[in-house]
Coordinates of N, CA, C and O in Angstrom, one line a residue:
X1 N 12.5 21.4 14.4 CA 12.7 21.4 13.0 C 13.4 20.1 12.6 O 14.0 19.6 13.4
X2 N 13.3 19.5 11.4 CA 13.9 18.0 10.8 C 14.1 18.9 9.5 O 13.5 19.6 8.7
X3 N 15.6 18.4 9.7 CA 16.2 18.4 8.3 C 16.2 17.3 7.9 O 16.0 16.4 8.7
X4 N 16.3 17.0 6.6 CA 16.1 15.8 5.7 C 17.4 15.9 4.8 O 17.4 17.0 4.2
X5 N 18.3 15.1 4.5 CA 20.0 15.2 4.1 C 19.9 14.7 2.7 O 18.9 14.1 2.3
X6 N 21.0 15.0 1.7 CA 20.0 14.3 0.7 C 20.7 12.7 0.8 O 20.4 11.9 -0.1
X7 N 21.5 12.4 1.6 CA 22.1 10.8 2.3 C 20.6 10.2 2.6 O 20.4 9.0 2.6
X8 N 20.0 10.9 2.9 CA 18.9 10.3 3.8 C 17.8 10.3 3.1 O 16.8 9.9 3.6
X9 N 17.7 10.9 1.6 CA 16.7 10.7 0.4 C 17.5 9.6 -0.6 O 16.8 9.1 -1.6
X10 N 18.9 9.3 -0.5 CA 19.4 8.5 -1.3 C 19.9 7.3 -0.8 O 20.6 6.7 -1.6
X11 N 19.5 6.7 0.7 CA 19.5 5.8 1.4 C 18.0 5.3 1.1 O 18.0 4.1 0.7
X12 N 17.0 5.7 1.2 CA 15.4 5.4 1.2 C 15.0 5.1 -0.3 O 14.1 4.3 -0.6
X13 N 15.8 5.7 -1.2 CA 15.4 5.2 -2.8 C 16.4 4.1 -2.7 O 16.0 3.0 -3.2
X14 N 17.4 4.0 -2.2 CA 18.3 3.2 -2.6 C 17.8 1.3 -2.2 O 17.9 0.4 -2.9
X15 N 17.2 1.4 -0.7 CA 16.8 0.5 -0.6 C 15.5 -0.2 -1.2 O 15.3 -1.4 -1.4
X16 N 14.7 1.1 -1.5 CA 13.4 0.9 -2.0 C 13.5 0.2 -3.4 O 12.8 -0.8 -3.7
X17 N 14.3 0.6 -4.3 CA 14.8 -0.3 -5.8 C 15.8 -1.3 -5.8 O 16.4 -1.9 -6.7
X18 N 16.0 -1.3 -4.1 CA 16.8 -2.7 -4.3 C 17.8 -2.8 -5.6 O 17.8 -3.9 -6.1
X19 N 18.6 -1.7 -6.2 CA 20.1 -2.5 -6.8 C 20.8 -0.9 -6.1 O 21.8 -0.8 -5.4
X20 N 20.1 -0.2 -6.4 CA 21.2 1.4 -6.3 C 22.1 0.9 -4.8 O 21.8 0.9 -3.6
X21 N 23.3 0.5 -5.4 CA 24.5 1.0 -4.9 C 24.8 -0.4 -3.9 O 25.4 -0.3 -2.8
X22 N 24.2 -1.8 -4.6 CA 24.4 -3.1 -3.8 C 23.9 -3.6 -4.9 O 23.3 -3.2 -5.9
X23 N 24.2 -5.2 -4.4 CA 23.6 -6.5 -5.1 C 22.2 -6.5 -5.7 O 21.6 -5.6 -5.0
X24 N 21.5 -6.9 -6.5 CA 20.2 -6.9 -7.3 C 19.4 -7.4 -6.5 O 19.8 -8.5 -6.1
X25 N 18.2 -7.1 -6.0 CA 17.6 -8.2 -5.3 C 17.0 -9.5 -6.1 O 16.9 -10.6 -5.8
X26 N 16.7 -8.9 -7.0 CA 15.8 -9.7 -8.0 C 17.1 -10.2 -9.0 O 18.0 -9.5 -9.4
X27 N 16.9 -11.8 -9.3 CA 17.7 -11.9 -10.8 C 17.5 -13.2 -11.5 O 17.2 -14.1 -10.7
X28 N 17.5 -13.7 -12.7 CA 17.2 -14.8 -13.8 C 18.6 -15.9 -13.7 O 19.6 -15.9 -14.3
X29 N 18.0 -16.6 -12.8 CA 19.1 -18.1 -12.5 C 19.1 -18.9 -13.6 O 18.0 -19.3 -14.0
X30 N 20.2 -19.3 -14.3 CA 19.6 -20.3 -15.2 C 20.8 -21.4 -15.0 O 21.9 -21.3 -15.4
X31 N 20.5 -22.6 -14.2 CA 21.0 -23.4 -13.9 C 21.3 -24.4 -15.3 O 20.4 -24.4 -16.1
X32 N 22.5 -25.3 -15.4 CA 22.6 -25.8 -16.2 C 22.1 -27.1 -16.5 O 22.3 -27.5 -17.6
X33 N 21.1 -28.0 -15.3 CA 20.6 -29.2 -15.6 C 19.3 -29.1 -14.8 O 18.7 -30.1 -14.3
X34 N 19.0 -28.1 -14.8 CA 17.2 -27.7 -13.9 C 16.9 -26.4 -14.6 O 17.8 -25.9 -15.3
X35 N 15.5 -25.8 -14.5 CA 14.5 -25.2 -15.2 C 15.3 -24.0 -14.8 O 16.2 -24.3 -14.0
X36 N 15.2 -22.8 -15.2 CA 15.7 -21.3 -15.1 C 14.2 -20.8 -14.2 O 13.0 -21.0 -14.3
X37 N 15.1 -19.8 -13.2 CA 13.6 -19.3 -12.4 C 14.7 -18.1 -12.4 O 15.9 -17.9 -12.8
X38 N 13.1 -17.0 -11.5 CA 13.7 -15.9 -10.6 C 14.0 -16.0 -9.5 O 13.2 -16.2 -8.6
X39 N 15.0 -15.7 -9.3 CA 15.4 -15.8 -7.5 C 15.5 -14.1 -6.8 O 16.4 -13.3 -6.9
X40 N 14.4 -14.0 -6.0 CA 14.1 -12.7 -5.3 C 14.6 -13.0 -3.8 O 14.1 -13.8 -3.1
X41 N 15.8 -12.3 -3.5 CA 15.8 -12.5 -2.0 C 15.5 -10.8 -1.2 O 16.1 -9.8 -0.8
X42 N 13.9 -11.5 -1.2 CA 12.8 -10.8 -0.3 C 11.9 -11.5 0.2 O 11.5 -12.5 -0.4
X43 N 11.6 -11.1 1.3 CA 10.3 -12.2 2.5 C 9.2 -12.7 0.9 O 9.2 -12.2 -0.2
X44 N 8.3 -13.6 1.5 CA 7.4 -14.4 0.9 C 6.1 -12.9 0.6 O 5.7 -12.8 -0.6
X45 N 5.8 -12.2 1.3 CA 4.6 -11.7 1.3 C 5.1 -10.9 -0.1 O 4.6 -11.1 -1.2
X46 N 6.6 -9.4 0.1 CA 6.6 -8.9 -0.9 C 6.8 -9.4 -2.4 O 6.2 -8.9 -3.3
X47 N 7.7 -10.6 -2.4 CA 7.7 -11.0 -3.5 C 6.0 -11.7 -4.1 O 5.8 -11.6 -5.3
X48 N 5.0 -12.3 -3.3 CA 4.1 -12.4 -4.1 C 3.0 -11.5 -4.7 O 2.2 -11.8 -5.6
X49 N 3.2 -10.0 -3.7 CA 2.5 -8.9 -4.6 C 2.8 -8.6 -5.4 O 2.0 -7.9 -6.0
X50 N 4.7 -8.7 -6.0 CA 5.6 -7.8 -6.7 C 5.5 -9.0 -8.0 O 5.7 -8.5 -9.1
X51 N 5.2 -10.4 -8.1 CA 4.9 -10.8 -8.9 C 3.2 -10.9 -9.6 O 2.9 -11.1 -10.8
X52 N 2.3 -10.6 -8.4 CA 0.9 -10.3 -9.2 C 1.1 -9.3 -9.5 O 0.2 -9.2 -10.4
X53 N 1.8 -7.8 -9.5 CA 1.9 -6.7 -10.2 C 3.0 -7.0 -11.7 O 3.0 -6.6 -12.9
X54 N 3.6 -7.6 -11.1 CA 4.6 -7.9 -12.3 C 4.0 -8.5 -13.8 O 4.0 -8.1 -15.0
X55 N 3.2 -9.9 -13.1 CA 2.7 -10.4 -14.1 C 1.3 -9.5 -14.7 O 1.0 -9.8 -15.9
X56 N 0.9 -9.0 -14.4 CA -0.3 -8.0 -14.7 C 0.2 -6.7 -15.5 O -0.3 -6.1 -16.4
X57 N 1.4 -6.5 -14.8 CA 1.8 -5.5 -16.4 C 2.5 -5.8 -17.3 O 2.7 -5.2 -18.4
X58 N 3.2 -7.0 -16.9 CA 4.2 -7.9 -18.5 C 2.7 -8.2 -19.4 O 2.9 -8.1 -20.6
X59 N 1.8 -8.5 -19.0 CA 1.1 -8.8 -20.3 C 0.1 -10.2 -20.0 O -0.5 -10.8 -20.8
X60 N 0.4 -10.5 -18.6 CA -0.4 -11.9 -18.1 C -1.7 -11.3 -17.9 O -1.9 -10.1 -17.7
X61 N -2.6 -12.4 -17.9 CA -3.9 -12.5 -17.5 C -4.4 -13.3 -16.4 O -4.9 -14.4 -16.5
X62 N -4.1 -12.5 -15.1 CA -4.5 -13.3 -14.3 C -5.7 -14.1 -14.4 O -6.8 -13.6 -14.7
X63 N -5.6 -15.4 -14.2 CA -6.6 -16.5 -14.4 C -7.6 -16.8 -12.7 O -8.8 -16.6 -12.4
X64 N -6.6 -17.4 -12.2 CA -7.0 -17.7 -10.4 C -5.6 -17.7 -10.0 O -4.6 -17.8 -10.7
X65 N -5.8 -17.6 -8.9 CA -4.5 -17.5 -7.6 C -4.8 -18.4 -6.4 O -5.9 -18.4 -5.9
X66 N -3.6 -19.4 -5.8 CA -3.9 -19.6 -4.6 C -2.6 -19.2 -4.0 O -1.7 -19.9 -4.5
X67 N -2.3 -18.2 -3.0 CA -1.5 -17.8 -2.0 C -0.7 -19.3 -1.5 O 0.3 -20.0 -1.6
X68 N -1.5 -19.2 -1.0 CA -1.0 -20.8 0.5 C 0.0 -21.4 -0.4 O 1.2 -21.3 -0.2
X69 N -0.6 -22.3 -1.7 CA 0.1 -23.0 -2.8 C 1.3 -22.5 -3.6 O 2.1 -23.2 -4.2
X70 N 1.2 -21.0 -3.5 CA 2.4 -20.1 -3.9 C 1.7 -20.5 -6.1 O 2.4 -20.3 -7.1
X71 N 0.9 -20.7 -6.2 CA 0.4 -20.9 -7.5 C -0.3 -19.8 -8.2 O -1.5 -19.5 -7.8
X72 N 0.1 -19.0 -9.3 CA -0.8 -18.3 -10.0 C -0.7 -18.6 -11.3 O 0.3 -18.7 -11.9
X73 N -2.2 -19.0 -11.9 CA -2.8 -19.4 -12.7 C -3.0 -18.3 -13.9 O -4.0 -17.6 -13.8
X74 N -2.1 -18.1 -15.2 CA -2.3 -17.0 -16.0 C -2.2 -17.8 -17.2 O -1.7 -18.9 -17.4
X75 N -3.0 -16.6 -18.1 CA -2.7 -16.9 -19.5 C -2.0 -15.5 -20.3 O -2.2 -14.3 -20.0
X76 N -1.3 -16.0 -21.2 CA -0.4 -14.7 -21.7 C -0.9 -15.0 -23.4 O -0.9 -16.0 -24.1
X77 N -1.1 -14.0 -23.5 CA -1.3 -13.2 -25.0 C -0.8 -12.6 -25.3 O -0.8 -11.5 -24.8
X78 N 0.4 -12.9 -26.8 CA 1.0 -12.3 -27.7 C 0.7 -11.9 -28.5 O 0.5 -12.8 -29.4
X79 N 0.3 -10.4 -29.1 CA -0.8 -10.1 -30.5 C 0.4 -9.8 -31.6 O 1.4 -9.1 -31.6
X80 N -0.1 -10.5 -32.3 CA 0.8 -10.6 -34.1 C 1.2 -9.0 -33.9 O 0.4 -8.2 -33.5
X81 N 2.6 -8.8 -34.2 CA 3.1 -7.5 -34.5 C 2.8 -6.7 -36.4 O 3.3 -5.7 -36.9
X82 N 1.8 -7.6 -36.9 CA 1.4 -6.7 -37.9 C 0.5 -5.7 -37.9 O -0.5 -5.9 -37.1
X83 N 0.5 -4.6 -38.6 CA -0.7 -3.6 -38.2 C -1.3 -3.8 -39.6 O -0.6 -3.7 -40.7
X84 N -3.0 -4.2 -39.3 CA -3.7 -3.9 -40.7 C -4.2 -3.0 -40.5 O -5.3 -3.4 -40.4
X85 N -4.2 -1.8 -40.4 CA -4.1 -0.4 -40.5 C -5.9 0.2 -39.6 O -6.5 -0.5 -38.8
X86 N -6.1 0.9 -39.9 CA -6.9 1.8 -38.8 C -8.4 1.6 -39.0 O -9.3 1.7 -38.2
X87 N -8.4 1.4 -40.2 CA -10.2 0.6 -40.2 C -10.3 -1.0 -40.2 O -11.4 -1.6 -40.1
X88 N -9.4 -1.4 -40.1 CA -9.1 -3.0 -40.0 C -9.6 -3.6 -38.6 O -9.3 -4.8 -38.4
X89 N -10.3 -2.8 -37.4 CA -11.0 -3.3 -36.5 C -12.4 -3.3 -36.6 O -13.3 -4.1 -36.1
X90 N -12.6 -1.7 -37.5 CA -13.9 -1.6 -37.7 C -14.7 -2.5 -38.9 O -15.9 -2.6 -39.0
X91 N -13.8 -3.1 -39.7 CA -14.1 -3.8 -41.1 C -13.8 -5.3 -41.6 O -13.9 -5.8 -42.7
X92 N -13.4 -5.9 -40.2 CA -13.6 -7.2 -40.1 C -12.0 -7.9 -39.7 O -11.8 -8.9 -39.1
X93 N -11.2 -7.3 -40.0 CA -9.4 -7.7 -39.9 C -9.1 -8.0 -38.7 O -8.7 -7.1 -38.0
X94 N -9.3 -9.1 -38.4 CA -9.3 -10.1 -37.2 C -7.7 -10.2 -36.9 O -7.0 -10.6 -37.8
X95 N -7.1 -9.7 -35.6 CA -5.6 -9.5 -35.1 C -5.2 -10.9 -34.7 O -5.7 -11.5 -33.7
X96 N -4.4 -11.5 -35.4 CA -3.9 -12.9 -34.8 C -3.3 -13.0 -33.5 O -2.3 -12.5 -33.2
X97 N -4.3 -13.8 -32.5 CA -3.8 -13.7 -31.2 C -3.4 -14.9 -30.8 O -4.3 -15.8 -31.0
X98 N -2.2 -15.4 -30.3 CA -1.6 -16.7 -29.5 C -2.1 -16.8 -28.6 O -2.1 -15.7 -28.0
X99 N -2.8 -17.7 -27.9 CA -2.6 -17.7 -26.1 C -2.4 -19.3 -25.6 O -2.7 -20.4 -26.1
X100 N -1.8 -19.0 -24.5 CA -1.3 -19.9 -24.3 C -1.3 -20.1 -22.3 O -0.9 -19.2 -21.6
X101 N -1.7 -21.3 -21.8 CA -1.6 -20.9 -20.1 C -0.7 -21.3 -19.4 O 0.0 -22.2 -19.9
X102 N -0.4 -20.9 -18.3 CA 0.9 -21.2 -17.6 C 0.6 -20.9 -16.1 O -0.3 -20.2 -15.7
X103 N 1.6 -21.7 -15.3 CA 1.5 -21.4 -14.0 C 2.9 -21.0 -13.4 O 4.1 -21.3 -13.6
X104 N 2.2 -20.0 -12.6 CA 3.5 -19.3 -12.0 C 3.5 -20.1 -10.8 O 2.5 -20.7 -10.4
X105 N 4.7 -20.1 -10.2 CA 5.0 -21.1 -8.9 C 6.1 -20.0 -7.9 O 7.2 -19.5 -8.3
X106 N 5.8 -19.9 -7.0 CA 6.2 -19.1 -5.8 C 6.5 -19.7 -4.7 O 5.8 -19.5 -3.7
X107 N 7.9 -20.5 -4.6 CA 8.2 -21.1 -3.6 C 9.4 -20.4 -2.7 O 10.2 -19.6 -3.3
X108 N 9.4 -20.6 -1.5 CA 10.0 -20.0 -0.1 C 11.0 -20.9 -0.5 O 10.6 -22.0 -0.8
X109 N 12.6 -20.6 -0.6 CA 13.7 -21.7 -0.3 C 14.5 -20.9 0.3 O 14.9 -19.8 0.0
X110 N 14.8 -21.7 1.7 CA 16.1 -20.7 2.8 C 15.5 -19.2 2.9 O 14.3 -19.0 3.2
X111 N 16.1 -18.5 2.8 CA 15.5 -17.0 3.2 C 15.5 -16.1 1.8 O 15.7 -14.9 1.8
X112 N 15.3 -17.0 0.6 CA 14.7 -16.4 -0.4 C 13.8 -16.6 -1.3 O 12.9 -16.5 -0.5
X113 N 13.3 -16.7 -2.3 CA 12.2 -16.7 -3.2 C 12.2 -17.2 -4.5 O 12.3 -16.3 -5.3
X114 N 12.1 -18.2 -4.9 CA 12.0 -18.6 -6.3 C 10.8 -18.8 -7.1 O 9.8 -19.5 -6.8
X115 N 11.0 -18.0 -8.5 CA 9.8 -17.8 -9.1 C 10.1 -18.7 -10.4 O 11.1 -18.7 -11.0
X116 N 8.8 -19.8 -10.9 CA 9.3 -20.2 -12.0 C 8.1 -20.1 -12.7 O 7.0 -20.0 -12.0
X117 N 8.0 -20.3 -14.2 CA 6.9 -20.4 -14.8 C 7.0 -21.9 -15.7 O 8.0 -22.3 -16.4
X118 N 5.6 -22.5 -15.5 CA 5.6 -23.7 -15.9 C 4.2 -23.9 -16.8 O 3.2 -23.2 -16.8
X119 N 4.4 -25.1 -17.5 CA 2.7 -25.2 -18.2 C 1.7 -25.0 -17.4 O 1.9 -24.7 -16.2
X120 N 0.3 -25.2 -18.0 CA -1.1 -25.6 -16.8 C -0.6 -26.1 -16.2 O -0.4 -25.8 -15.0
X121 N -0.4 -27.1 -16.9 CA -0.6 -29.4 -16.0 C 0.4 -29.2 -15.3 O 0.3 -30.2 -14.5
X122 N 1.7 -28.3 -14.9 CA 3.0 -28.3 -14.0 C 4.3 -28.8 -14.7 O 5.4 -29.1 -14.1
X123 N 3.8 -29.0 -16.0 CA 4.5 -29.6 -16.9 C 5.8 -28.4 -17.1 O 5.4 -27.3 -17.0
X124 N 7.0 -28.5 -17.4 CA 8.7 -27.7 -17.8 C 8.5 -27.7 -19.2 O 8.2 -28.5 -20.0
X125 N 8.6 -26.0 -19.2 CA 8.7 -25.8 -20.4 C 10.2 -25.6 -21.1 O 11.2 -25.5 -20.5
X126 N 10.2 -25.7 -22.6 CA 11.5 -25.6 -23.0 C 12.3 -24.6 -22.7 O 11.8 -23.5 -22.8
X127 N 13.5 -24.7 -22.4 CA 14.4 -23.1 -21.7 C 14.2 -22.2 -22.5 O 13.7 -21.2 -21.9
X128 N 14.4 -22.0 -24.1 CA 14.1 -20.9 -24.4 C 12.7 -19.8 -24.4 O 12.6 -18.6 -24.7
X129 N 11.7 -20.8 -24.0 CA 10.4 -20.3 -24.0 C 9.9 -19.5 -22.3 O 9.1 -18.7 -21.9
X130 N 10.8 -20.4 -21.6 CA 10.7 -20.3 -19.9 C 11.8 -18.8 -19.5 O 11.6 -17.8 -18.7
X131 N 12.8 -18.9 -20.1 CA 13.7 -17.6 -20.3 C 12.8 -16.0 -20.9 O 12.8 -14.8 -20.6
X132 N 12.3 -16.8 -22.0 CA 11.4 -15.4 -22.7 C 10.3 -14.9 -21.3 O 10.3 -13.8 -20.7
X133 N 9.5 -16.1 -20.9 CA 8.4 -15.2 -20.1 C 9.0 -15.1 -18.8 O 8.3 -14.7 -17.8
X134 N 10.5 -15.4 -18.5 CA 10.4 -14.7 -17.2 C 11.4 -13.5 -17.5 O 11.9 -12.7 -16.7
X135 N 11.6 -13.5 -18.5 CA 12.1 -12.1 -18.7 C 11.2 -11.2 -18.6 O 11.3 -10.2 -17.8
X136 N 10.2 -11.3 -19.2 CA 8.7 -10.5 -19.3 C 8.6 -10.3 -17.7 O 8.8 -9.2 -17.2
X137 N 8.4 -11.3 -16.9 CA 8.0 -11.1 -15.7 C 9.1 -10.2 -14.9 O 8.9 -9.5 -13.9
X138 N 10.3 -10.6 -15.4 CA 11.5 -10.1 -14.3 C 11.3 -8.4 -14.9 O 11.5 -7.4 -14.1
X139 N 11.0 -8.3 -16.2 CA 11.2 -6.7 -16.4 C 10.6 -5.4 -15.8 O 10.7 -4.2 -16.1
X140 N 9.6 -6.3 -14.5 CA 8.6 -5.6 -13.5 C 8.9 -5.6 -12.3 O 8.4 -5.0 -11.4
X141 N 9.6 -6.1 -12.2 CA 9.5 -6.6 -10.5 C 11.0 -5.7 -10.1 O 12.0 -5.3 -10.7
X142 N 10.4 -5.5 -8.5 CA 11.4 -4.6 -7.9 C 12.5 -5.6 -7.3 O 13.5 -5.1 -6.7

């Protein structure tokens, strides 16, 4: 017979969400003279599933991905928060959409994980814009 304790169901969640009852694994660095990333201290493999899940439900569009390069290639779409009301798709009322592309960058440092989001070209975006989408991104990830 196996008893199951409930220490022993609140040890297995506890690790599995990574903060219950310790340090965050996941969190938003924002250094004072370098770009703001996420820093995940988890191996390379989970953090780059936990950010293609992340960014796929913050609202990214995965574009292409290369692993090896730690590079994923997205575009994000912001839809205008106005509503023209309920026949307004069927009758021409075109929804103002932004888009804009970006690359995510997934680099291994020491024994943890830094996630940053940058233009196409690899170009630094301005802090307050690089803070907004990795908030988006950090609001997913385990």
């Amino acid at each position: 017979m196996c008893l199951i304790t409930s220490s022993d169901i609140f040890s297995t969640l506890s690790s599995s969400l990574g903060t219950v009852g310790g340090a965050s694994k996941v969190e938003i660095v924002t250094p004072e003279v370098a770009d703001p990333y996420v820093l995940m201290k988890l191996g390379y493999d989970r953090s780059w599933a936990s950010v293609l899940y992340s960014s796929d439900r913050g609202g990214f569009t995965i574009v292409d991905k290369d692993r090896t390069a730690g590079m994923i290639f997205v575009s994000y779409t912001e839809e205008s928060l106005e509503d023209d009301g309920f026949f307004a798709g069927w009758f021409g009322g075109d929804k103002e959409i932004i888009e804009s592309n970006y690359r995510i960058l997934v680099k291994t440092v020491g024994a943890d994980v830094e996630i940053r989001i940058v233009g196409v070209s690899g170009d630094s975006l301005d802090k307050p814009e690089s803070l907004r989408l990795l908030s988006i991104l950090r609001s997913n990830l385990s």
